[in-house]
Tab-separated table of C-alpha atoms in Angstrom:
chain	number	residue	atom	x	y	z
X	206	UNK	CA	1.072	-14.469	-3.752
X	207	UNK	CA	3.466	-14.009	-0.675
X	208	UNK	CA	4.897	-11.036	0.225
X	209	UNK	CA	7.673	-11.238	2.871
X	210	UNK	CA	9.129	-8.975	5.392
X	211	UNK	CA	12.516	-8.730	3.717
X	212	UNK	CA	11.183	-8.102	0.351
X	213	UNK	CA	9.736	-4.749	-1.183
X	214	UNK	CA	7.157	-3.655	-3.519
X	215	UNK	CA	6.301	-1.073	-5.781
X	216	UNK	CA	3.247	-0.007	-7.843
X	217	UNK	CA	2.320	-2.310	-10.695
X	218	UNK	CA	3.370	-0.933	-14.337
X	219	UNK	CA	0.192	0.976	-15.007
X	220	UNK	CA	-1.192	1.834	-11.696
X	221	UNK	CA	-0.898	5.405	-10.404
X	222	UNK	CA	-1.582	6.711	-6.744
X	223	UNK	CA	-3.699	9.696	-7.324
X	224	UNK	CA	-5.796	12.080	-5.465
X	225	UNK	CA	-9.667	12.208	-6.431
X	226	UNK	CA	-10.028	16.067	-5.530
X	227	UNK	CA	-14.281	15.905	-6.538
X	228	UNK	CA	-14.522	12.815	-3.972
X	229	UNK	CA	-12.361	13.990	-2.044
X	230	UNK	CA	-10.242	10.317	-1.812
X	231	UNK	CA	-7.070	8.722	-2.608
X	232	UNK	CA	-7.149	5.972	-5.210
X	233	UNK	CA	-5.216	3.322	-6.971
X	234	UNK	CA	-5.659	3.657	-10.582
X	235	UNK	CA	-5.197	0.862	-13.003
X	236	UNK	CA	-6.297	0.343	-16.710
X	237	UNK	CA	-10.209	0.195	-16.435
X	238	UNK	CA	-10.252	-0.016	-12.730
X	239	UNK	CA	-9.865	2.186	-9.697
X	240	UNK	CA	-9.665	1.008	-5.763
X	241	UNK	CA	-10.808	3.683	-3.502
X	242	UNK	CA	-8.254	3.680	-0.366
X	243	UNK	CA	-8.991	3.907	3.432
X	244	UNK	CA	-6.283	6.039	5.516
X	245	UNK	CA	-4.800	2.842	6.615
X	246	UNK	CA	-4.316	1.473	2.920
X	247	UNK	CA	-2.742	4.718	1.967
X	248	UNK	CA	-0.389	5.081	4.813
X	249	UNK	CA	0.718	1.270	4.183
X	250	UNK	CA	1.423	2.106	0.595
X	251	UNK	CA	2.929	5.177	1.126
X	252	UNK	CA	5.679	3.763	3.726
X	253	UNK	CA	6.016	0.398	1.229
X	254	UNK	CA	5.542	1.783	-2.143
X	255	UNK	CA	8.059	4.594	-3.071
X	256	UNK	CA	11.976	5.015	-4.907
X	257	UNK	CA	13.300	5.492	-1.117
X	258	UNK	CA	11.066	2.649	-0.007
X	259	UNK	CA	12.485	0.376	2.888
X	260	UNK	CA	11.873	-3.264	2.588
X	261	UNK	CA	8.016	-4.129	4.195
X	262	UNK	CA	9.902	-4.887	7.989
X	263	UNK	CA	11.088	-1.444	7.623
X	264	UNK	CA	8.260	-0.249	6.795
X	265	UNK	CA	6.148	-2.229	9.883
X	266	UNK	CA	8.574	-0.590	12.115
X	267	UNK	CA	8.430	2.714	11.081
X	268	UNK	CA	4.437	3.048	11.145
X	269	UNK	CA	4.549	0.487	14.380
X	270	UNK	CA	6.446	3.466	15.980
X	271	UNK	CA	4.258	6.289	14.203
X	272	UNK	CA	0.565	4.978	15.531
X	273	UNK	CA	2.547	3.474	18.890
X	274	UNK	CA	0.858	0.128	17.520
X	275	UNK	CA	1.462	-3.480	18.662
X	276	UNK	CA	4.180	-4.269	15.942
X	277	UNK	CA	2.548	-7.813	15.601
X	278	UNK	CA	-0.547	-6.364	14.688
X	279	UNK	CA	0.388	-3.871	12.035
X	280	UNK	CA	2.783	-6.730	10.564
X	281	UNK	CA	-0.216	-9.437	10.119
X	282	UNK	CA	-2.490	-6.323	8.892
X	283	UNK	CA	0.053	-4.730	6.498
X	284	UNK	CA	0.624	-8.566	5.179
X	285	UNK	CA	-2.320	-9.352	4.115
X	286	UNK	CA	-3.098	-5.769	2.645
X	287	UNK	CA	-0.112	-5.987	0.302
X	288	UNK	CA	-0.895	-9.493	-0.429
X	289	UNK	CA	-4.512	-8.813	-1.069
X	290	UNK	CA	-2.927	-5.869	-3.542
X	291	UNK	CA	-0.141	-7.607	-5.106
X	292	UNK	CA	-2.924	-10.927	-6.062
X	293	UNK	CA	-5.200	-7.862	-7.486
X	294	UNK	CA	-2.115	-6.559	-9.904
X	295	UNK	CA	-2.380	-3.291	-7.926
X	296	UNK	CA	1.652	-4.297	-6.934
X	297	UNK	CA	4.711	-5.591	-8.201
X	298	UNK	CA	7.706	-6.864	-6.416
């Protein structure tokens, strides 16, 4: 599934962004499955995912300008990680 700059996302109907407080880890919880987020996955879907949400090109910008990052790079990484999620039913559009 593509996912475009211009477009924007939002959690899949189902799937909740919680905190694991015993693991001590953020985690995307679906019916009978749970994904177990890095930093970088959780600051992606935090600037994507969201009622206030920008599109995903505001979103690259924003945390291109927050970890002074290539904008390239974070635009080719935050791609595929919200592909990758969307294909997994983690995401909607």
């Amino acid at each position: 599934m593509t996912v475009a700059e211009d477009s924007r996302v939002r959690l899949a109907p189902g799937v909740m962004l919680r905190h694991d407080r015993n693991r001590g880890a953020w985690m995307l919880m679906a019916p009978e499955r749970v994904l177990t987020l890095d930093d970088t996955a959780l600051a992606v879907l935090r600037a994507c995912t969201g009622p206030d949400a920008p599109t995903i090109g505001g979103a690259i910008d924003a945390l291109a300008a927050e970890y002074d990052a290539p904008r390239g790079e974070i635009a080719t990484d935050v791609l595929e990680l919200l592909a990758d999620l969307r294909l997994k039913g983690y995401l909607a559009p």
